[in-house]
XYZ file of C-alpha atoms in Angstrom:
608
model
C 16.183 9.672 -75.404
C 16.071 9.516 -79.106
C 16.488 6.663 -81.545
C 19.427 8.304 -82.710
C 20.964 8.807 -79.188
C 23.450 6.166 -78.187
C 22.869 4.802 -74.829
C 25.824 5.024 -71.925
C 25.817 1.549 -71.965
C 27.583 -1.109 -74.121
C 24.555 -2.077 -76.237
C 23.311 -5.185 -78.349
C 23.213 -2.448 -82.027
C 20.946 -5.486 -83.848
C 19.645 -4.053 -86.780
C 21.578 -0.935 -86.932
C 21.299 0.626 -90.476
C 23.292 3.686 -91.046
C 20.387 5.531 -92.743
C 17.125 4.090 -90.574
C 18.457 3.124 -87.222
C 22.356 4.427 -86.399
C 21.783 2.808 -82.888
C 20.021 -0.297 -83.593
C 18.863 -2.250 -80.157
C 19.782 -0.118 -77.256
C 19.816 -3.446 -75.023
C 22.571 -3.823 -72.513
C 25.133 -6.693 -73.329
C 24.138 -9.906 -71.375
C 27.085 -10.688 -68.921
C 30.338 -12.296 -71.332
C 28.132 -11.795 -74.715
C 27.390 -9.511 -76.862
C 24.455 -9.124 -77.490
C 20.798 -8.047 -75.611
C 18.799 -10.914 -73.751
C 16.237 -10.229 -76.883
C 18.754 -11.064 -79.568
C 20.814 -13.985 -77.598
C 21.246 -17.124 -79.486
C 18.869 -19.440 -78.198
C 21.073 -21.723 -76.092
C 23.070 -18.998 -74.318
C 20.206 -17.356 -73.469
C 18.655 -20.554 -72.126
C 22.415 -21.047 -70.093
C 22.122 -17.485 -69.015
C 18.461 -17.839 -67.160
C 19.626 -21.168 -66.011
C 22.208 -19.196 -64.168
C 19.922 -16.775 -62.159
C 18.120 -17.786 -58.790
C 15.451 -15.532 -56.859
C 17.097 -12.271 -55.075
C 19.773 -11.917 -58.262
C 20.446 -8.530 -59.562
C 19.533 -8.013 -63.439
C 20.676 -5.283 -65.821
C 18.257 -5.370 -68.976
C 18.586 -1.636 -69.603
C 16.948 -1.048 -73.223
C 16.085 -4.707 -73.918
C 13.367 -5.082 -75.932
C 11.032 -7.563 -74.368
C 8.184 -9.566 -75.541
C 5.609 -11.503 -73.226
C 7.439 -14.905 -73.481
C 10.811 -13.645 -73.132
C 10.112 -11.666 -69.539
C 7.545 -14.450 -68.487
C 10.884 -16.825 -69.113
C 12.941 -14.251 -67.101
C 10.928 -13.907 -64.172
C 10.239 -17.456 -64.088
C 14.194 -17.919 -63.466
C 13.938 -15.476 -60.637
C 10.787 -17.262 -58.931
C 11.059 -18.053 -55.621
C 10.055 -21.839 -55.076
C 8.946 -20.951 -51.145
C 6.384 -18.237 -52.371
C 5.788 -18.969 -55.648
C 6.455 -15.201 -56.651
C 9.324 -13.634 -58.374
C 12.210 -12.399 -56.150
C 14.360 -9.569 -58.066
C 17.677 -7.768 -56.393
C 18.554 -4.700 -58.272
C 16.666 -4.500 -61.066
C 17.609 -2.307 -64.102
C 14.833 -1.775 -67.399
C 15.468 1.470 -68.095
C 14.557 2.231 -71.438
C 13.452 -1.066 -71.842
C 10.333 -1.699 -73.735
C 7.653 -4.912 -73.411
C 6.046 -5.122 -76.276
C 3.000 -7.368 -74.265
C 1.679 -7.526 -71.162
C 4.330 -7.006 -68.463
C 3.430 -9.540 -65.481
C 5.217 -7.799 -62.479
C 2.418 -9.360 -60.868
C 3.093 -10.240 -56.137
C 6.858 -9.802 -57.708
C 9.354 -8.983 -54.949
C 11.802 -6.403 -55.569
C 14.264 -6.235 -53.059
C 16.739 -3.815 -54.134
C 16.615 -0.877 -56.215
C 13.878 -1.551 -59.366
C 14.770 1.203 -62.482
C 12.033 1.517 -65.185
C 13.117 4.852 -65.840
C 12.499 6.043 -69.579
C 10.696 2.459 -70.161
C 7.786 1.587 -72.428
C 4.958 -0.950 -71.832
C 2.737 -1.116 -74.900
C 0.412 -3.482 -72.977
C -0.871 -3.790 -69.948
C 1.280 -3.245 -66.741
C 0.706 -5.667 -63.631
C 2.759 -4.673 -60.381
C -0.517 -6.203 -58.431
C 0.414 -6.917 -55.030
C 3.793 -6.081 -55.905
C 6.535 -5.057 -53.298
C 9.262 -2.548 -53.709
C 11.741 -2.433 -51.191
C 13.918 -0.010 -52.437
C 13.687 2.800 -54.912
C 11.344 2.296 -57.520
C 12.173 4.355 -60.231
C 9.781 4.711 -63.301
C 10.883 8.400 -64.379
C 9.408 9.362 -67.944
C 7.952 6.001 -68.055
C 4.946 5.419 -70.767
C 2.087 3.424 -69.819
C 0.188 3.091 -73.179
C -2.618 0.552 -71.422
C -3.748 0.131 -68.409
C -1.019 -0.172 -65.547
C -1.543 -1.876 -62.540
C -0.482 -1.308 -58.662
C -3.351 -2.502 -56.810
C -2.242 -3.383 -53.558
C 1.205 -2.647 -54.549
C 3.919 -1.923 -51.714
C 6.436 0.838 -51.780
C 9.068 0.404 -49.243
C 10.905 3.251 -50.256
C 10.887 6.330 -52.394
C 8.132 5.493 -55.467
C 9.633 7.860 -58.409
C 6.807 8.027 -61.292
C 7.787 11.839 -62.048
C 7.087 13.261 -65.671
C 5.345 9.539 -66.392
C 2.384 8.992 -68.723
C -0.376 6.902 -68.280
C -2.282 6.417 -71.443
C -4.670 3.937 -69.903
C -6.109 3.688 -66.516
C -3.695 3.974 -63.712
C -4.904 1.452 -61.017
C -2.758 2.000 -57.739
C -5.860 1.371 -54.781
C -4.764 -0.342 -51.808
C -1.175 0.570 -52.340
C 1.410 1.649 -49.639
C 3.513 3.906 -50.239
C 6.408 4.053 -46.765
C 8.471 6.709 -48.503
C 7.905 9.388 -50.970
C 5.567 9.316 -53.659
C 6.850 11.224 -56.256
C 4.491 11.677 -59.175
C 5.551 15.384 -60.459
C 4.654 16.740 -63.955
C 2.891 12.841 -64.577
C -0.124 12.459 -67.164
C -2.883 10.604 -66.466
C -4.793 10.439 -69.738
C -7.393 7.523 -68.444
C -8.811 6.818 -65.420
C -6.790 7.052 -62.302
C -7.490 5.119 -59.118
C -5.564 5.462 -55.454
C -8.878 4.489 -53.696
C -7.533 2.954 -49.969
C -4.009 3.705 -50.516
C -1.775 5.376 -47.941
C 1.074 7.620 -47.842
C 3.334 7.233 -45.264
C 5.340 9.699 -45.994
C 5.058 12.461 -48.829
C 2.458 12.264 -51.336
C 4.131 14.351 -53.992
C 1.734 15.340 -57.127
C 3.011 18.884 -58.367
C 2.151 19.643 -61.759
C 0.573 16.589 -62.430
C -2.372 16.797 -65.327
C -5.417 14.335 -64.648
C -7.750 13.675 -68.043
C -9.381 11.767 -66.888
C -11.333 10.517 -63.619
C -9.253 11.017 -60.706
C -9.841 8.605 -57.431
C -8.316 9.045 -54.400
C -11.661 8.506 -52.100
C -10.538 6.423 -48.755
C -6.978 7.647 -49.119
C -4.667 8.191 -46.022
C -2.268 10.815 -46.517
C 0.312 10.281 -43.099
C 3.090 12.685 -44.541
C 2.359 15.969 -45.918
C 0.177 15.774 -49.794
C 1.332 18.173 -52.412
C -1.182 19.290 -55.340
C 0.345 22.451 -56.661
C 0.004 23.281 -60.216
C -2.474 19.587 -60.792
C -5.164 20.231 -63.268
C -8.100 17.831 -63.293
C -9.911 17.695 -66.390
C -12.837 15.986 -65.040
C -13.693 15.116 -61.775
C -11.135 14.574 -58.422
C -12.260 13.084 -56.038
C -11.394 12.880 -52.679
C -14.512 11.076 -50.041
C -13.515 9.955 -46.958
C -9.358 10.701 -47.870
C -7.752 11.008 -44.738
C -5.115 14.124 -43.901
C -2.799 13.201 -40.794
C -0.470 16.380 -41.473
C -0.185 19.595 -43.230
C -1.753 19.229 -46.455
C -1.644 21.541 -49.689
C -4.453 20.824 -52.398
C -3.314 23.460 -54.738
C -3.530 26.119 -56.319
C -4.901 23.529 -58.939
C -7.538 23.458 -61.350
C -10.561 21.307 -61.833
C -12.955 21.590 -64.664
C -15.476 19.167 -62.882
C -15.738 18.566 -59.212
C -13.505 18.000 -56.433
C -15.304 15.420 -53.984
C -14.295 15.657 -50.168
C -17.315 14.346 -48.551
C -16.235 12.543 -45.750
C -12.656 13.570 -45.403
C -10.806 14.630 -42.087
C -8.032 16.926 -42.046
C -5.914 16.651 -38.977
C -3.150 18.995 -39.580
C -3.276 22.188 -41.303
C -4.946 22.449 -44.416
C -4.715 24.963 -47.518
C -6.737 24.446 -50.403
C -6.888 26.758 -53.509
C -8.613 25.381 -56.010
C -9.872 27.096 -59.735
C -13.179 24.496 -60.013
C -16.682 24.233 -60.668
C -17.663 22.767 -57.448
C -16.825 21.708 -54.399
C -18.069 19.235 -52.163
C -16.876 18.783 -48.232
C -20.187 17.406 -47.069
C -19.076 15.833 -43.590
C -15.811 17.077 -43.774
C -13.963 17.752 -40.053
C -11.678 19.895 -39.789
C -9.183 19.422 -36.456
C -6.280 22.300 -37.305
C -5.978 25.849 -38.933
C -7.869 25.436 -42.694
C -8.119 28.074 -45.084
C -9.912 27.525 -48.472
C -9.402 30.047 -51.168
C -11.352 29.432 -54.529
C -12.454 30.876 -57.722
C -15.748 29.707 -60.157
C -16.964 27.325 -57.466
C -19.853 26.789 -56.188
C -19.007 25.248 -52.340
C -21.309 22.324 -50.338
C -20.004 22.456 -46.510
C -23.258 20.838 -44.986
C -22.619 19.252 -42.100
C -18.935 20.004 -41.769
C -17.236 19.928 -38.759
C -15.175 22.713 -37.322
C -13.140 22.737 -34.515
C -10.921 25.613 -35.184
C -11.170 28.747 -37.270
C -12.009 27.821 -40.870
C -11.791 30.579 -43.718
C -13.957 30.430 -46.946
C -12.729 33.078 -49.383
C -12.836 34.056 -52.710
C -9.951 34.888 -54.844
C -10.304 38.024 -57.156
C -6.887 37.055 -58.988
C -5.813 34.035 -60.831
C -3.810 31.672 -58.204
C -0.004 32.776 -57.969
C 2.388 29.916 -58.038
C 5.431 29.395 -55.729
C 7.834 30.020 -59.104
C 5.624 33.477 -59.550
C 3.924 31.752 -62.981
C 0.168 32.522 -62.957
C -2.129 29.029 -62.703
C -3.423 28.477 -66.155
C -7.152 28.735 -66.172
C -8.477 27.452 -69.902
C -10.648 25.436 -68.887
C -12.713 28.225 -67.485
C -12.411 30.158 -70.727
C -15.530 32.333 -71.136
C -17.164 32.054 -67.296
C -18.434 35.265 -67.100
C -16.875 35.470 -63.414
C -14.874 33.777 -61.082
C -17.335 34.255 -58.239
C -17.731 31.683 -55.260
C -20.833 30.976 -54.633
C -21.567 28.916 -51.405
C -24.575 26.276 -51.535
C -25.184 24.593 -48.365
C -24.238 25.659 -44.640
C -26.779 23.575 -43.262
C -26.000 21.190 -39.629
C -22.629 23.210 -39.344
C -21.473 24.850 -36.459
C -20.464 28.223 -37.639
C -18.208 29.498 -34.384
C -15.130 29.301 -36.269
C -16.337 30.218 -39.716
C -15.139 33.298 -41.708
C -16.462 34.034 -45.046
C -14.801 36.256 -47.324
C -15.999 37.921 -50.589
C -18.381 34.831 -50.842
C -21.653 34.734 -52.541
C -24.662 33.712 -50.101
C -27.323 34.515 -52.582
C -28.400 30.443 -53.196
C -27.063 29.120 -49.383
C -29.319 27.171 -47.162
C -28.916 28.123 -43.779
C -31.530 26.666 -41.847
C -29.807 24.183 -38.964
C -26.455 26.278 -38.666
C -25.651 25.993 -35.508
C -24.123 29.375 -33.601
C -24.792 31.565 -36.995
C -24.422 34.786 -34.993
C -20.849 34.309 -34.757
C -19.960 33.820 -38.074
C -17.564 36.519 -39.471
C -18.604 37.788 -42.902
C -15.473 39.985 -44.527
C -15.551 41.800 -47.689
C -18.294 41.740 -50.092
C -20.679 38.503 -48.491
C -23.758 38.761 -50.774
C -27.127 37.894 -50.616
C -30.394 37.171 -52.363
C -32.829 40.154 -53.054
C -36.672 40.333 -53.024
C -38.105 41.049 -56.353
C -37.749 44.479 -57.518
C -40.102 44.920 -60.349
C -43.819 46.403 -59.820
C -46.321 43.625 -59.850
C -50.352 43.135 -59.751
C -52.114 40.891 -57.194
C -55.275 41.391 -58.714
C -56.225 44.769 -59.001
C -53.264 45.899 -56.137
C -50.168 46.520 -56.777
C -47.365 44.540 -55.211
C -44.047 46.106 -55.132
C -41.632 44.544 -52.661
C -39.201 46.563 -50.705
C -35.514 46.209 -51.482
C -33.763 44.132 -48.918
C -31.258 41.144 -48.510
C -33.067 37.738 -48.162
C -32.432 34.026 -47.613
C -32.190 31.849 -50.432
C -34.814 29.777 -48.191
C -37.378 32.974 -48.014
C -37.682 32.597 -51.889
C -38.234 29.029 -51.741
C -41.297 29.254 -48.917
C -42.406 32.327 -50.973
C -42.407 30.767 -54.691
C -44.406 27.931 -53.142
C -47.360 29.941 -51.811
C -50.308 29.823 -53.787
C -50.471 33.702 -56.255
C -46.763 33.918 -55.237
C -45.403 36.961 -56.673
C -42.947 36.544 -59.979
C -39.245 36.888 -59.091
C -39.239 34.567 -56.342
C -36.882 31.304 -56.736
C -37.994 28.167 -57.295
C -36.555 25.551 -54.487
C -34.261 23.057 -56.424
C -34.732 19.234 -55.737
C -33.030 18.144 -52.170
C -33.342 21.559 -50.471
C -36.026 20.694 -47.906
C -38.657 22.584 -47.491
C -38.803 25.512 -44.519
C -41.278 27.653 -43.143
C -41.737 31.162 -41.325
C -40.983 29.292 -37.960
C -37.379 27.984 -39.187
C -36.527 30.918 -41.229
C -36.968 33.424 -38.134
C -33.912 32.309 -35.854
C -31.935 32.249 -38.701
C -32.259 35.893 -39.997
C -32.215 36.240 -36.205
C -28.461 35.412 -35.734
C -27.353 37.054 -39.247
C -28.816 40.354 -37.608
C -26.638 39.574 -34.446
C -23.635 38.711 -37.121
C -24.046 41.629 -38.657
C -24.162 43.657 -35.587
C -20.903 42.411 -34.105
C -19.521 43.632 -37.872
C -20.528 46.854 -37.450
C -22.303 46.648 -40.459
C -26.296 48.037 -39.282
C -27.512 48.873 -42.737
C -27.199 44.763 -43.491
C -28.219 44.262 -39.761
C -31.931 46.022 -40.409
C -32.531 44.356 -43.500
C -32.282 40.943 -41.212
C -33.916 42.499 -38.585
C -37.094 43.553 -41.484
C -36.725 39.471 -42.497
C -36.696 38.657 -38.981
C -40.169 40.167 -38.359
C -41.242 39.190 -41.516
C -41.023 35.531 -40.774
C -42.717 36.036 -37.502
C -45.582 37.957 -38.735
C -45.973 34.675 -41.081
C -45.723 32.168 -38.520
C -48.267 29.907 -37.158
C -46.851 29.671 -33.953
C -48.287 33.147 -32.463
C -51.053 34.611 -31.385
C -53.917 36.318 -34.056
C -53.466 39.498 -31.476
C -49.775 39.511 -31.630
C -49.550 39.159 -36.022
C -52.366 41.872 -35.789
C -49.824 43.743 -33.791
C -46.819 43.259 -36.185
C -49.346 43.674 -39.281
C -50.413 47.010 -37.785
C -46.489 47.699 -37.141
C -45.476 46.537 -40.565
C -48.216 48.489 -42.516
C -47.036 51.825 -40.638
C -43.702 52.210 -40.517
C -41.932 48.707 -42.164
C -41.175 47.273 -38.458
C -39.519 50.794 -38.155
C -36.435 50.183 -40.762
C -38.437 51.944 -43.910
C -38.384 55.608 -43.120
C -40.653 56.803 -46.212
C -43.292 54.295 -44.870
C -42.776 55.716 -41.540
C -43.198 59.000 -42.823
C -46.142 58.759 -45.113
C -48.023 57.643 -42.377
C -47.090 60.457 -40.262
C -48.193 62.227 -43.116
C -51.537 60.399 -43.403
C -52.041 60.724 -39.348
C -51.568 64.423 -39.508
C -53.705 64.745 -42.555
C -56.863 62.676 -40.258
C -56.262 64.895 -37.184
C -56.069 68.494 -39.532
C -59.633 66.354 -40.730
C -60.941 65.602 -37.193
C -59.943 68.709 -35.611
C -62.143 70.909 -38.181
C -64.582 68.492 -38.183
C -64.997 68.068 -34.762
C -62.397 69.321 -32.531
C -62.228 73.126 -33.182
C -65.156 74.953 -31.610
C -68.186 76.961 -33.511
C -66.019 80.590 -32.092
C -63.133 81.273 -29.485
C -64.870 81.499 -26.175
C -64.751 85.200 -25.216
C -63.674 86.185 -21.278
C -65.904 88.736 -19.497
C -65.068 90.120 -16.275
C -67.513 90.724 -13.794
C -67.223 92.617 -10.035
C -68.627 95.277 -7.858
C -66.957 99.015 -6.847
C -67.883 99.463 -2.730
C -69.207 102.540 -2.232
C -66.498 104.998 -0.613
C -63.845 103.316 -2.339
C -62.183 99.710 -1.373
C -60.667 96.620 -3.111
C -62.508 95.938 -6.338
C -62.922 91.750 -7.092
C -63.057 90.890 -10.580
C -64.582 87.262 -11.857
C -63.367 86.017 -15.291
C -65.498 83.772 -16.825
C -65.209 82.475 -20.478
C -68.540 81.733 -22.812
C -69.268 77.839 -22.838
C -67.594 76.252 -25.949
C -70.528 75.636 -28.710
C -70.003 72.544 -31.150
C -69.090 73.224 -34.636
C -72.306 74.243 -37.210
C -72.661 75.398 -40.738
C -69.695 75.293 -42.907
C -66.864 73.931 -40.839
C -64.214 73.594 -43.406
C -62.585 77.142 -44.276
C -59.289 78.266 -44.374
C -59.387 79.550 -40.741
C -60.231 76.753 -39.008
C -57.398 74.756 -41.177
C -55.094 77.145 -39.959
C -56.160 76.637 -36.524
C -56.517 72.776 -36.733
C -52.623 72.542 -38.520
C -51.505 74.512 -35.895
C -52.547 72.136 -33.158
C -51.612 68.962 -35.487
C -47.552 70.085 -35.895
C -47.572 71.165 -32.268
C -48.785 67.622 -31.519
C -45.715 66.302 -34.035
C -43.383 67.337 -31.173
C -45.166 66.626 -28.020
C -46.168 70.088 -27.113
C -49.595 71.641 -26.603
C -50.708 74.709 -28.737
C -52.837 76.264 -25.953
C -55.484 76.139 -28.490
C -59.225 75.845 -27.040
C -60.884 72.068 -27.971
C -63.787 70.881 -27.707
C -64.183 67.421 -25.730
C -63.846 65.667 -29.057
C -61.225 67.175 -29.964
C -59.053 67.407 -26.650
C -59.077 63.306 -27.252
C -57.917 63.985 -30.703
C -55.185 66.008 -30.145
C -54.000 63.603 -27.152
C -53.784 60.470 -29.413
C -52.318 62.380 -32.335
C -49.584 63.750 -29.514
C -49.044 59.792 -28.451
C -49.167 58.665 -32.139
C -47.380 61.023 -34.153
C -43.808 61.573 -32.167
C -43.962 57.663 -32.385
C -44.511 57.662 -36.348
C -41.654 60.347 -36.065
C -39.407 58.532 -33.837
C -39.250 55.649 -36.397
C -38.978 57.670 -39.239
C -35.526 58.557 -37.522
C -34.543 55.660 -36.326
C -35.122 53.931 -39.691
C -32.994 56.925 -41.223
C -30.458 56.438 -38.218
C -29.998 52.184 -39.364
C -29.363 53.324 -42.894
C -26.299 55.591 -42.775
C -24.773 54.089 -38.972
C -22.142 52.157 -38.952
């Protein structure tokens, strides 16, 4: 209302002046005067307060009040039993204390109206009980207002209110429904303890400043849509008896939830930088949809199906207006990007469109039945060429565990490109790592997805090449598997040493394995005289050892002949010396196995 409005109300008009103040006081007549409270002569006000006793109803609608005059007021209505003030129906709408208002263990026990009211200092409702409506509407706190421990009997109405000082309501009860829609909260804001009976009600509410609500129990459903947090929200150890909906909201800090339990449905969508549900349990349906954040669920608790997704679009709200998103002005994406999976049991886990590049994993329980929608991605090994001395190091391109690049980066002449383990992450080895790309393979599997599946299977063997926990024989064995064909997922490795094998037998086989000529056959028998059966013997030259120049183009010929017959597993009928019928039957063992993987590692790239 405006100072040239004229309230609905027969009011006091002191100091009205035509061109400054039409209106004047806005404060209700006191009962048989004319006048406001503020501006009552001296003795009938004094007759007036004489008049009240505790439980009265009071009408002081736009009364202007100082600290004396509503200390005087309330001291009327004290109750001699308790010691506290006992109000009926109390009406201060539009009413303004100039000083400290001391609402202080008051008692109101009928309807209490401070709709439209100003209190210029600070507020106390401590330990104060409402057992009716309390009804602060468009209220302006411009100091710090106080509710600690404050009961709300019935519906608490602080919609479209501002708080220009710290709001303190912990340890209040609210037993009907909190209404706090469209409210500012410019300074701090506190509901640490307090409970909500019934609906918690906090649409469109803006929150400047720190926003408390750790150790909260929410009993009715909890409304958030539209909030925006300009700093921090936080939320540890808030209990959720019922549905809840945090959001769509915004938070340019962090939204604590550490510690919370949700034991109805849950649906968060929050636009923030971070998100925390460290030992969070979840007992119903919960479905988290997010944008810019980056997402701690270590050591959550899941005991139905919990979705993690990403949104791609700004949050759509009920009305159809698009969530404002300012505060995130200039982030380059609105990517999630999850942090910490760690002592979670991921059974009932879906990701969606999430970013796994920086997550710890090691101590998920059950990882190989997470479900990974959409675009999950991970970490990369370096992809630039590098020297190790005089070798080159280039690393093939695969996904890999945020962990991998932490044990890496901390070996001594650890290759650049390799992350550098932030403070708190643990440290993890070959032995932990191995399980864990172990049941992302599996994961991976079950999606259908076999192109990510290998490159967890390649990390998989990795780790247990590295480990200290197996025998020298068996990491010669993987080394030896690794070197030739990439543990059988890198076909060009697999190939080149097919190539390399053939290129040693071609070697061996003119070296060694072709003979100096062809044996020639001779036939030998005797003709009976008179006629008869004739008996041929065929005999073939004995097979002389290669001498003299053994390299030429025929005996390549003859030795690549044998070598691509070998490829295939078939025999090229060509005659061998002894050395070389032991080539040619390892080259037929070796190089259909070199093949075989080549084909395989083709056949994980393009199946789905």
């Amino acid at each position: 209302m405006s100072t040239s409005e004229t309230p609905a109300w027969p009011h006091c008009a002191h100091g009205a002046a035509p061109a400054t103040a039409p209106v004047g006081c806005r404060g209700i007549h006191v009962p048989g005067h004319t006048a406001c409270l503020a501006h009552l002569a001296n003795a009938d006000r004094d007759a007036y307060l004489a008049g009240l006793a505790p439980g009265a109803d009071i009408d002081h609608r736009g009364t202007p009040f100082t600290e004396p005059l509503l200390d005087a007021l309330l001291n009327a209505l004290r109750d001699p039993a308790t010691g506290h003030a006992r109000l009926g129906n109390a009406q201060f709408g539009l009413a303004t204390f100039e000083g400290d208002a001391d609402f202080d263990s008051a008692i109101f026990e009928g309807i209490a109206g401070f709709g439209l009211a100003i209190f210029q200092g600070i507020a106390g409702f401590g330990s104060a009980t409402f057992k009716g409506i309390a009804w602060f509407g468009f209220a302006t706190f411009q100091s710090t207002a106080e509710f600690e421990s404050a009961t709300f009997e019935g519906t608490a109405a602080f919609g479209s209110v501002t708080f220009e000082g710290t709001a303190a309501f912990g340890s209040s009860i609210f037993q009907g429904i909190a209404g706090f829609g469209s409210t500012i909260f410019q300074g701090l804001v506190r509901f640490v303890r307090a409970t909500f009976q019934d609906t918690a009600w906090f649409v469109a509410v803006i929150f400047e400043g720190m926003a408390g609500f750790g150790s909260t129990i929410f009993q009715g459903a909890a409304r958030f849509e539209a909030a925006t947090f300009k700093r921090n929200a936080g939320f540890e150890s808030a209990v959720f008896e019922r549905w809840v909906s945090l959001g769509p909201l915004v938070c340019a800090g962090r939204v604590r939830l550490s510690g919370a339990v949700f034991n109805g449905p849950a649906t968060l969508s929050f636009a923030a930088r971070r998100l925390e549900c460290r030992r969070t349990r979840w007992l119903s349906t919960a479905e988290v949809r997010l944008r810019y954040a980056s997402v701690d669920f270590a050591h959550a608790v899941f005991e139905y199906p919990l979705t993690i997704a990403a949104e791609a679009d700004p949050f759509v709200l009920p009305d159809g207006q698009v969530l404002a998103e300012q505060d995130f002005a200039g982030t380059p994406d609105a990517a999630v990007r999850l942090a910490s999976l760690r002592g979670v049991d991921a059974a009932h886990l879906v990701l969606a469109d999430v970013d796994l590049s920086r997550c710890l994993f090691v101590g998920t329980v059950h990882l190989d039945q997470v479900r990974l929608e959409g675009a999950c991605t991970f970490d990369t090994t370096p992809s630039a060429l590098q020297w190790r001395g005089w070798r080159p190091v280039r690393f093939t391109p695969r996904r890999t565990l945020a962990e991998e690049h932490h044990w890496r980066a901390n070996q001594a002449g650890a290759a650049i490109g390799w992350n550098v383990a932030v403070l708190g992450t643990g440290r993890v080895g070959p032995l932990q790592l191995a399980p864990v790309y172990r049941a992302l393979r599996k994961a991976f599997e079950d999606g259908k997805h076999e192109p990510g599946a290998a490159d967890f299977y390649y990390g998989e063997m990795e780790m247990r090449r590295h480990a200290d926990d197996i025998p020298r024989s068996e990491r010669s064995l993987l080394a030896a598997y690794w070197a030739l064909s990439g543990y059988g997922m890198r076909a060009s490795r697999a190939l080149g040493s097919l190539a390399a094998t053939m290129l040693i037998t071609v070697g061996l086989l003119m070296g060694f394995g072709l003979p100096k000529e062809d044996p020639k056959q001779e036939a030998t028998g005797t003709v009976p005289l008179g006629g008869g059966k004739v008996t041929f013997e065929i005999d073939k030259d004995d097979l002389q050892n290669p001498t003299g120049n053994r390299f030429t183009g025929k005996r390549f010929e003859k030795a690549l002949n044998v070598t691509l017959n070998s490829v295939v597993f078939r025999s090229s009928g060509q005659d061998l010396t002894t050395a070389g019928t032991y080539i040619e039957m390892t080259s037929r063992v070796v190089e259909p196995a070199l093949l075989a993987l080549a084909v395989l590692a083709v056949r994980g790239r393009i199946k789905r």
